[in-house]
JSON list of N, CA and C and ligand atoms in Angstrom, two decimals:
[
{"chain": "A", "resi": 1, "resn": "UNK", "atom": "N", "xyz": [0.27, -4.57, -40.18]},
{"chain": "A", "resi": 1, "resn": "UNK", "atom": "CA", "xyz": [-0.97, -3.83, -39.91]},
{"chain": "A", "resi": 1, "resn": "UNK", "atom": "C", "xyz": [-0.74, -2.35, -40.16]},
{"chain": "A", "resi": 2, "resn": "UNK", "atom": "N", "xyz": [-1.64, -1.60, -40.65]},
{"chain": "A", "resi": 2, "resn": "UNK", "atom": "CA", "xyz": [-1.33, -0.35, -41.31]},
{"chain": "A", "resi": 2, "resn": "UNK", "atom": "C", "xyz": [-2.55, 0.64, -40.62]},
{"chain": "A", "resi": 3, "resn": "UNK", "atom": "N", "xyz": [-2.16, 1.56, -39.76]},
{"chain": "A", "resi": 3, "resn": "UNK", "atom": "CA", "xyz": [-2.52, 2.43, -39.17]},
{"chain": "A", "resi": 3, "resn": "UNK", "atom": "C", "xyz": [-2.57, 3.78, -39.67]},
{"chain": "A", "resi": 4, "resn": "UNK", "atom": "N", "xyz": [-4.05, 4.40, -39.43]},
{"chain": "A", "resi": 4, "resn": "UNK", "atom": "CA", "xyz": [-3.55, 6.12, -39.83]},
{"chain": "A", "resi": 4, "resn": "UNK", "atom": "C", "xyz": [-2.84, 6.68, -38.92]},
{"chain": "A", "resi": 5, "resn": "UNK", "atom": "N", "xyz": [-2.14, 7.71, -39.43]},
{"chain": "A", "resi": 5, "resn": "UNK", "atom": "CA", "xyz": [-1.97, 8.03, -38.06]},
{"chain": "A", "resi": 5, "resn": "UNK", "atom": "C", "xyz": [-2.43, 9.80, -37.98]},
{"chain": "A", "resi": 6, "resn": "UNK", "atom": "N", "xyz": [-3.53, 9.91, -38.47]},
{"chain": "A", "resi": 6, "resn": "UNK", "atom": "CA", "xyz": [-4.32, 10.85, -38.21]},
{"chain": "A", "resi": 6, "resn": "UNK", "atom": "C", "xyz": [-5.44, 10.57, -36.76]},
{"chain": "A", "resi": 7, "resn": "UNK", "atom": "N", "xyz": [-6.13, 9.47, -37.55]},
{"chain": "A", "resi": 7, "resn": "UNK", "atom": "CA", "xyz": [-7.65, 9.19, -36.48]},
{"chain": "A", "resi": 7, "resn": "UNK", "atom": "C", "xyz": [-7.14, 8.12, -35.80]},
{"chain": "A", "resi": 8, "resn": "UNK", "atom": "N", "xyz": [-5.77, 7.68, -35.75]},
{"chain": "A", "resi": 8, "resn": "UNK", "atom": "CA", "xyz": [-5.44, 6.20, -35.16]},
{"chain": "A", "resi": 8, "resn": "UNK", "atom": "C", "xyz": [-6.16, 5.32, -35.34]},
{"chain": "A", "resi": 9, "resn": "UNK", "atom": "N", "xyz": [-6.77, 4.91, -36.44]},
{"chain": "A", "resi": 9, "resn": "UNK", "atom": "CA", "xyz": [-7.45, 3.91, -36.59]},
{"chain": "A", "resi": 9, "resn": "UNK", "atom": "C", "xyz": [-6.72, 2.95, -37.08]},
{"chain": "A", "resi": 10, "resn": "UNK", "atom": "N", "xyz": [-7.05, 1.37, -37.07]},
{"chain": "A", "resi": 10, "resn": "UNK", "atom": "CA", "xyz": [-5.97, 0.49, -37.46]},
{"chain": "A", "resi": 10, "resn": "UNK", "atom": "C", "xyz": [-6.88, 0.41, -39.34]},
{"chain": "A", "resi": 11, "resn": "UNK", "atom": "N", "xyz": [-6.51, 0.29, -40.15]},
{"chain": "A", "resi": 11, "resn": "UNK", "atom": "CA", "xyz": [-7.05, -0.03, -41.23]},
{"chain": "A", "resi": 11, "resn": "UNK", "atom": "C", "xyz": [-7.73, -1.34, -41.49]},
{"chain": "A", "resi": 12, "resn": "UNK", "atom": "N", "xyz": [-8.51, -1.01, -42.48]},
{"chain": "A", "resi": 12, "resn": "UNK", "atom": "CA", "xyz": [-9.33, -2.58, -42.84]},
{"chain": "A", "resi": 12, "resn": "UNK", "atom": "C", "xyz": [-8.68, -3.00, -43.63]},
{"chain": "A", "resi": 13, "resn": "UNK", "atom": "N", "xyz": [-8.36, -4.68, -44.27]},
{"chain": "A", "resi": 13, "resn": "UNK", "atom": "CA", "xyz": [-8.16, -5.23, -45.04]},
{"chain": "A", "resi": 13, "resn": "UNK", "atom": "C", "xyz": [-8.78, -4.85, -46.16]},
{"chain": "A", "resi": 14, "resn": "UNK", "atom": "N", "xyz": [-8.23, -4.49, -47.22]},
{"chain": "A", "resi": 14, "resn": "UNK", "atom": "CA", "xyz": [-8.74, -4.33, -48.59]},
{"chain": "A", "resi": 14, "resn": "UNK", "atom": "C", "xyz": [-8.65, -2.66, -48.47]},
{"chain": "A", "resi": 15, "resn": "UNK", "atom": "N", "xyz": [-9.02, -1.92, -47.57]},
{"chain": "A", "resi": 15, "resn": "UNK", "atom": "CA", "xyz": [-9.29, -0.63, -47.27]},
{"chain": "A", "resi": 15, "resn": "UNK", "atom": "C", "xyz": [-7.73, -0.04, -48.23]},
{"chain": "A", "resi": 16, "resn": "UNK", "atom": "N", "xyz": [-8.18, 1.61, -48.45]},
{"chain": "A", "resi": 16, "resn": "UNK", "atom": "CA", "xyz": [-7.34, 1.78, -49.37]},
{"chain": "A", "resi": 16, "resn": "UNK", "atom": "C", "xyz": [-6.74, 3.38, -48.51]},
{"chain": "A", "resi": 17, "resn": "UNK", "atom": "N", "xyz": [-5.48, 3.33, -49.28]},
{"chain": "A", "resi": 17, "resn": "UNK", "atom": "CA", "xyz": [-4.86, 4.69, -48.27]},
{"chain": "A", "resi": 17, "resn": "UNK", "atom": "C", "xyz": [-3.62, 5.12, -48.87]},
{"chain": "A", "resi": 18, "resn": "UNK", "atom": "N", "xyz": [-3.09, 6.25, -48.55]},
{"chain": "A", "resi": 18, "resn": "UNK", "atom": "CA", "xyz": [-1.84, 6.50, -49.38]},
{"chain": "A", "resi": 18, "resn": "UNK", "atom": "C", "xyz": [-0.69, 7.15, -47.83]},
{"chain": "A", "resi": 19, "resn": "UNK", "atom": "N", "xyz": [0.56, 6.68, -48.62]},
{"chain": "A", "resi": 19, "resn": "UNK", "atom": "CA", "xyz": [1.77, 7.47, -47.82]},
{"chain": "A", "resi": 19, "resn": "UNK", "atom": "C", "xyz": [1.66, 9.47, -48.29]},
{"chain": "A", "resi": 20, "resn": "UNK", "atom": "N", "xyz": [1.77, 9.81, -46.96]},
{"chain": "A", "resi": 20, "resn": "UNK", "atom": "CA", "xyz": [2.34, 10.93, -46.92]},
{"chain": "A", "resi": 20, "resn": "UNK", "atom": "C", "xyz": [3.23, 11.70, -46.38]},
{"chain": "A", "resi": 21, "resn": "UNK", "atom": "N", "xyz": [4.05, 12.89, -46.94]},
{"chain": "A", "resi": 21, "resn": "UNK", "atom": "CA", "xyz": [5.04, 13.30, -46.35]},
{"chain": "A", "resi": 21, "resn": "UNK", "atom": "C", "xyz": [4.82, 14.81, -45.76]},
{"chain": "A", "resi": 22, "resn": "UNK", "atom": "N", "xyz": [4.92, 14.91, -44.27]},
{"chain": "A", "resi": 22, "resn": "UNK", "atom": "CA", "xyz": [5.06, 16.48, -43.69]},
{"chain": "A", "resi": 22, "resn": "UNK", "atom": "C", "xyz": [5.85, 16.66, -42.61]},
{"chain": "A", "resi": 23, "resn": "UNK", "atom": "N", "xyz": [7.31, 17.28, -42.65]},
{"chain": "A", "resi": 23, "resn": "UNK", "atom": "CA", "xyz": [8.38, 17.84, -41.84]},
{"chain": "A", "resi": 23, "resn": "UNK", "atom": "C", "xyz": [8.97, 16.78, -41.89]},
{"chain": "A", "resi": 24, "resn": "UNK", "atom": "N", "xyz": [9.38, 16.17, -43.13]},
{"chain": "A", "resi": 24, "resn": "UNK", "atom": "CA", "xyz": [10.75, 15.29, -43.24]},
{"chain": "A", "resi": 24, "resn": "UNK", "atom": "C", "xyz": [10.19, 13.48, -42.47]},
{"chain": "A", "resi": 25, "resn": "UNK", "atom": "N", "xyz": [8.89, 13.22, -42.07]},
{"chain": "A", "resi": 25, "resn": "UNK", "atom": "CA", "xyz": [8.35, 12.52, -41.99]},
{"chain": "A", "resi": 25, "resn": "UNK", "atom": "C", "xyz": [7.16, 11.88, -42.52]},
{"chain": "A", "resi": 26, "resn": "UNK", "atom": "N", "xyz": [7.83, 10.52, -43.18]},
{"chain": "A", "resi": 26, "resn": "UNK", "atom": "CA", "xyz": [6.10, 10.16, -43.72]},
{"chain": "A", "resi": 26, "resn": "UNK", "atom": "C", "xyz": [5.07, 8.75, -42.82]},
{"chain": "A", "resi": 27, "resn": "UNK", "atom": "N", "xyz": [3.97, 9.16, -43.21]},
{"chain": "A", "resi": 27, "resn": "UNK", "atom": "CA", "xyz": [2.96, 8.57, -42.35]},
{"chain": "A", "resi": 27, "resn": "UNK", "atom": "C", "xyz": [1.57, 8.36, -43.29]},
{"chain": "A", "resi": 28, "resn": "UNK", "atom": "N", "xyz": [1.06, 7.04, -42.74]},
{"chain": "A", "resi": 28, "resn": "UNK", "atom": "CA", "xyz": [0.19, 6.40, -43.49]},
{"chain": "A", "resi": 28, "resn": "UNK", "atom": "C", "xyz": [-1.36, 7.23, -43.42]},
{"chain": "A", "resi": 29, "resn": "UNK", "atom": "N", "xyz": [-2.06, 7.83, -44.29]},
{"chain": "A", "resi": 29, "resn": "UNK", "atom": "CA", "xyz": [-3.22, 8.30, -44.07]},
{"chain": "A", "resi": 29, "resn": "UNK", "atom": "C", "xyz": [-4.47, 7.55, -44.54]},
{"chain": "A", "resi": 30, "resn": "UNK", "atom": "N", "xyz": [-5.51, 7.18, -43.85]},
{"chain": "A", "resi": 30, "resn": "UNK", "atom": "CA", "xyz": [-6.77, 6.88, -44.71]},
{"chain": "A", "resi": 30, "resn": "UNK", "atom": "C", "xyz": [-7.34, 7.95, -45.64]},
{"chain": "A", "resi": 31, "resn": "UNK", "atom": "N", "xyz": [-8.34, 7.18, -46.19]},
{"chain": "A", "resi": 31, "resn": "UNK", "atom": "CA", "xyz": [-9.25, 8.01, -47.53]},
{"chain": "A", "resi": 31, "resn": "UNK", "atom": "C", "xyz": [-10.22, 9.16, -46.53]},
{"chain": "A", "resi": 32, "resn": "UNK", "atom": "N", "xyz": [-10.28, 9.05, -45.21]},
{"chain": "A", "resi": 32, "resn": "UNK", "atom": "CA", "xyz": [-10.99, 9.86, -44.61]},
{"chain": "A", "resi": 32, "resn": "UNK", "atom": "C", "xyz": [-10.31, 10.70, -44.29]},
{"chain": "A", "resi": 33, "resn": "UNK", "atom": "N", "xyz": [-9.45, 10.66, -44.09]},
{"chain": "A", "resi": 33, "resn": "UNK", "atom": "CA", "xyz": [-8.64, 11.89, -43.37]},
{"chain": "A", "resi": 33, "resn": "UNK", "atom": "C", "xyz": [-7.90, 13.46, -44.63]},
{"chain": "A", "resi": 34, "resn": "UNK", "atom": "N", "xyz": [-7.81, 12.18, -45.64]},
{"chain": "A", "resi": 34, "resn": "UNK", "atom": "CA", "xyz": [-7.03, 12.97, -46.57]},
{"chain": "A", "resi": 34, "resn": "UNK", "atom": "C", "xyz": [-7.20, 15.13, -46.98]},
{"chain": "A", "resi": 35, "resn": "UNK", "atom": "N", "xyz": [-8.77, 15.02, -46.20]},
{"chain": "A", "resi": 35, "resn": "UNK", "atom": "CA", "xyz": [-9.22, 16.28, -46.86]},
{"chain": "A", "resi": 35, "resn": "UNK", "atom": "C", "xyz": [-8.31, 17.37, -45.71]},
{"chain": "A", "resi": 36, "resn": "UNK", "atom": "N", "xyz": [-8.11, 16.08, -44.31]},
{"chain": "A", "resi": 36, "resn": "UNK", "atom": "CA", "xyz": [-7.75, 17.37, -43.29]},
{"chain": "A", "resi": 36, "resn": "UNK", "atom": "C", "xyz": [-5.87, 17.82, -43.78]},
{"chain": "A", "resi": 37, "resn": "UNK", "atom": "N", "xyz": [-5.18, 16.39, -43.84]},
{"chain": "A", "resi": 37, "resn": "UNK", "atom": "CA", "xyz": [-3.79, 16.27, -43.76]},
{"chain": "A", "resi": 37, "resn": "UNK", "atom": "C", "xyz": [-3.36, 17.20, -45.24]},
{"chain": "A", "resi": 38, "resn": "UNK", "atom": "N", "xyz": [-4.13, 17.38, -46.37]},
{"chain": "A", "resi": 38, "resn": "UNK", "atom": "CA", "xyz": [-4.33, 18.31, -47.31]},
{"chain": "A", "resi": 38, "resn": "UNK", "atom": "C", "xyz": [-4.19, 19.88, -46.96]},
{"chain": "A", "resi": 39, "resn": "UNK", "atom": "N", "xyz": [-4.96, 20.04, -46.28]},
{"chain": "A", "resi": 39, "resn": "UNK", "atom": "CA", "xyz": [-5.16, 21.71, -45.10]},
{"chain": "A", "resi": 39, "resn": "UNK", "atom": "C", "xyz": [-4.00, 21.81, -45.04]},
{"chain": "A", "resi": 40, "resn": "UNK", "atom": "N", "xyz": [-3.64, 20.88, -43.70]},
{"chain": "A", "resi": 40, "resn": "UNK", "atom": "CA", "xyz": [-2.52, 21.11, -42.92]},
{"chain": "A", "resi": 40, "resn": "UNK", "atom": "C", "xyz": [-1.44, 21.23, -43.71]},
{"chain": "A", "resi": 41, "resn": "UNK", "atom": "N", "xyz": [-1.30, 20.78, -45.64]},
{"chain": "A", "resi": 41, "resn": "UNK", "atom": "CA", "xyz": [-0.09, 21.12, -46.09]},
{"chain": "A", "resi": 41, "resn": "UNK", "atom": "C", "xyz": [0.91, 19.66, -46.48]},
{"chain": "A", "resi": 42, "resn": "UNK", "atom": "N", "xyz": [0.54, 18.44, -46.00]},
{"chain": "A", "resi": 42, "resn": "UNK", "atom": "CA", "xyz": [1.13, 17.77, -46.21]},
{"chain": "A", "resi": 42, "resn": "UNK", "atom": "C", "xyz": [0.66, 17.10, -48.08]},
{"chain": "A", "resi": 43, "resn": "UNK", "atom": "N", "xyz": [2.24, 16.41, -48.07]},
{"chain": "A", "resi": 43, "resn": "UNK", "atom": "CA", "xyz": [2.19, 16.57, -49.78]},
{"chain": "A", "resi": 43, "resn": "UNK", "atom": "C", "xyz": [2.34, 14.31, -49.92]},
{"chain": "A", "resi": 44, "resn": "UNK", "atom": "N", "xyz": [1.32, 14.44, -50.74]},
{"chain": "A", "resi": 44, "resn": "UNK", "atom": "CA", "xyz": [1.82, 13.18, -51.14]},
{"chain": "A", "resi": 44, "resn": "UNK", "atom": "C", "xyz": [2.44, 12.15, -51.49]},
{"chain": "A", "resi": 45, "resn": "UNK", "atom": "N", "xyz": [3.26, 10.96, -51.64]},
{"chain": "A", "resi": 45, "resn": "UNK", "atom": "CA", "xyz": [4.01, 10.13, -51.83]},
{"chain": "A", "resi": 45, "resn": "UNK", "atom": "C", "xyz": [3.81, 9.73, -53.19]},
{"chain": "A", "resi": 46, "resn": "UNK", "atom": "N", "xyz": [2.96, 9.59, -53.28]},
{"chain": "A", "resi": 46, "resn": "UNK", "atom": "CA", "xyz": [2.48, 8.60, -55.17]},
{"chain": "A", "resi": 46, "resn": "UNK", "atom": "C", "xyz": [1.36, 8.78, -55.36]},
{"chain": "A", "resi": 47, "resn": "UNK", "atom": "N", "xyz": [0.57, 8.59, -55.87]},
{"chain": "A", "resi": 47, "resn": "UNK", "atom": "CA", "xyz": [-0.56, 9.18, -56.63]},
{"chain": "A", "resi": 47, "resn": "UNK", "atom": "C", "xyz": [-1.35, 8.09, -56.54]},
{"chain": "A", "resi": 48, "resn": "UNK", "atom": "N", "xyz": [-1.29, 6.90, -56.34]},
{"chain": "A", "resi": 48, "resn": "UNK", "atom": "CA", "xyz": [-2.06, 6.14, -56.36]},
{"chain": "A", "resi": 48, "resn": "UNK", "atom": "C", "xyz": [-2.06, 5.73, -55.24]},
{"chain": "A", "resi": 49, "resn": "UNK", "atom": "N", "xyz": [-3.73, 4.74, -55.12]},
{"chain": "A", "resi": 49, "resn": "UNK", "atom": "CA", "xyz": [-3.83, 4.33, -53.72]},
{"chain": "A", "resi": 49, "resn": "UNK", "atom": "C", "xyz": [-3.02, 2.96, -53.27]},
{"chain": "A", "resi": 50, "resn": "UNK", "atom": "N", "xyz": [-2.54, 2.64, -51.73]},
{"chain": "A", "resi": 50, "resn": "UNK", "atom": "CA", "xyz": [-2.70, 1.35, -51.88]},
{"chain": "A", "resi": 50, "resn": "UNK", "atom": "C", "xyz": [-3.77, 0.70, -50.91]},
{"chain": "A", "resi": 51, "resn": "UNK", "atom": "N", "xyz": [-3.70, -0.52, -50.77]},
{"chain": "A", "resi": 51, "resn": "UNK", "atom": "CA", "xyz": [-4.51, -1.26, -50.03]},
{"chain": "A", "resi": 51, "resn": "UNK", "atom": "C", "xyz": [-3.95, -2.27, -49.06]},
{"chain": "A", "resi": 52, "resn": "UNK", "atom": "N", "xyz": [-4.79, -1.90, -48.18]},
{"chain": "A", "resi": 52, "resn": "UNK", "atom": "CA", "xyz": [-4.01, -3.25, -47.03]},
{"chain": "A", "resi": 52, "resn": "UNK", "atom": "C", "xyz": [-4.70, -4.57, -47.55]},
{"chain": "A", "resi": 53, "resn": "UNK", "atom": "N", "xyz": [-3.26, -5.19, -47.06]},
{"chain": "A", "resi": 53, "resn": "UNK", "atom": "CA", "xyz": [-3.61, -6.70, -47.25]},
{"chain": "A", "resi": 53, "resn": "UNK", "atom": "C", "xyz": [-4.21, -7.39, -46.03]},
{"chain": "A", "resi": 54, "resn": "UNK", "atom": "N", "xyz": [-4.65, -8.49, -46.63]},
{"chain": "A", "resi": 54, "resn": "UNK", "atom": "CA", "xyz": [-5.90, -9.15, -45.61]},
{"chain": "A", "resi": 54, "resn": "UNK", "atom": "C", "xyz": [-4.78, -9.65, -44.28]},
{"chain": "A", "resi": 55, "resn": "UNK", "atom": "N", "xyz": [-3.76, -10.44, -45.04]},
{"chain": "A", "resi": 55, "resn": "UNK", "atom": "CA", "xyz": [-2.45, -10.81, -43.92]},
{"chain": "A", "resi": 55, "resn": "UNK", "atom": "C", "xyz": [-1.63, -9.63, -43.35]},
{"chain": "A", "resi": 56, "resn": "UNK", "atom": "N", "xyz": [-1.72, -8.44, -43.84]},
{"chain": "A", "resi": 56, "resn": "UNK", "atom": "CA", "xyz": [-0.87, -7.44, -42.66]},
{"chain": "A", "resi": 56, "resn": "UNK", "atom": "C", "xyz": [0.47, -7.68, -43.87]},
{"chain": "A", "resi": 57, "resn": "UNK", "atom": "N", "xyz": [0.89, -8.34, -44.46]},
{"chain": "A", "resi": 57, "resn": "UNK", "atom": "CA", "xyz": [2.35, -8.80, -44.90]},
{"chain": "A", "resi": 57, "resn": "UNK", "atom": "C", "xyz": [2.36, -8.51, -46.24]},
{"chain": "A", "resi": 58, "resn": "UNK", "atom": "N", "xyz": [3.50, -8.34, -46.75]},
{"chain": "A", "resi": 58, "resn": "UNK", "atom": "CA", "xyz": [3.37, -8.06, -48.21]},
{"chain": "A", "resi": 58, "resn": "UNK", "atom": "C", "xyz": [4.70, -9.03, -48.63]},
{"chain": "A", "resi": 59, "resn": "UNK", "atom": "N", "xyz": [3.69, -8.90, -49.94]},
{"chain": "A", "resi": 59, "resn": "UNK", "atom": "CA", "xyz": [4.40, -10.41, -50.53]},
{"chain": "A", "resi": 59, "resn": "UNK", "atom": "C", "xyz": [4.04, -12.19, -50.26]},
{"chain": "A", "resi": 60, "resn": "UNK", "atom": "N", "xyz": [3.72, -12.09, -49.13]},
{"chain": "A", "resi": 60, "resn": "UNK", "atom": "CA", "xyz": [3.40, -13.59, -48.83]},
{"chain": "A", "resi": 60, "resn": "UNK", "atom": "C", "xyz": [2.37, -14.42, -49.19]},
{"chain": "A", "resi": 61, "resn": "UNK", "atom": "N", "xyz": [2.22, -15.28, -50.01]},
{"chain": "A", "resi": 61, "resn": "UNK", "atom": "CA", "xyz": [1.24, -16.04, -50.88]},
{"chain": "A", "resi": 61, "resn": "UNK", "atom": "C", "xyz": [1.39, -17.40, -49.91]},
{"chain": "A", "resi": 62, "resn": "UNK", "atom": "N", "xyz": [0.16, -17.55, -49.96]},
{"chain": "A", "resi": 62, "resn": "UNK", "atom": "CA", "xyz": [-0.61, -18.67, -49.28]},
{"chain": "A", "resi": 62, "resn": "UNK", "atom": "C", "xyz": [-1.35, -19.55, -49.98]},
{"chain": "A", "resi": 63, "resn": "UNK", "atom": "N", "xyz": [-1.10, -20.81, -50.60]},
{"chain": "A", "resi": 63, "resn": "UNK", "atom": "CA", "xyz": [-1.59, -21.69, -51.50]},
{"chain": "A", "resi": 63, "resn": "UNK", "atom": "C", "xyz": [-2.52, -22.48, -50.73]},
{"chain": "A", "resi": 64, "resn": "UNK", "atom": "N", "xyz": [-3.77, -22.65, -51.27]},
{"chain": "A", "resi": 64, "resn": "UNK", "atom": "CA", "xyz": [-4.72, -24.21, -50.11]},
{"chain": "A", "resi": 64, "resn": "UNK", "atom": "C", "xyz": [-4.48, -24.74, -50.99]},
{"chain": "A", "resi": 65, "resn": "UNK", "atom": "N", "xyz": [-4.40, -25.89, -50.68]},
{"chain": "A", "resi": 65, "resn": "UNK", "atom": "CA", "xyz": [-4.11, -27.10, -51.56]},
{"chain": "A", "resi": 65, "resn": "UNK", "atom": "C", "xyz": [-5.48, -27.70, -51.75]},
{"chain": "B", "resi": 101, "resn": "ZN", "atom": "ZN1", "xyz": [-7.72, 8.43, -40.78]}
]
């Protein structure tokens, strides 16, 4: 489960967000927050977004038969 940790919100599935880094620590931001954690100076991880997965887990594939 992937949390901002700006607004503490827990994220939505599918919802999209990027890692960021400020004082030698990085932390997950939503698309809402980004304009404040910007201000404050913190610098990005990668350039692209990612997205939470519906399972919380990465990697794990689930076949229905
Ligand atoms: Zn946020």
């Amino acid at each position: 489960m992937a949390m901002c940790q700006m607004c503490r919100r827990n994220l939505l599935a599918g919802e999209r967000y990027r890692r960021w880094r400020y004082a030698g620590r990085d932390a997950t931001v939503c698309v809402v927050c980004e304009p404040e954690v910007i201000r404050a100076g913190w610098v990005p991880l990668a350039e692209r977004y990612e997205r939470v997965r519906a399972n919380g887990l990465s990697g794990s594939v689930r076949r229905v038969a």
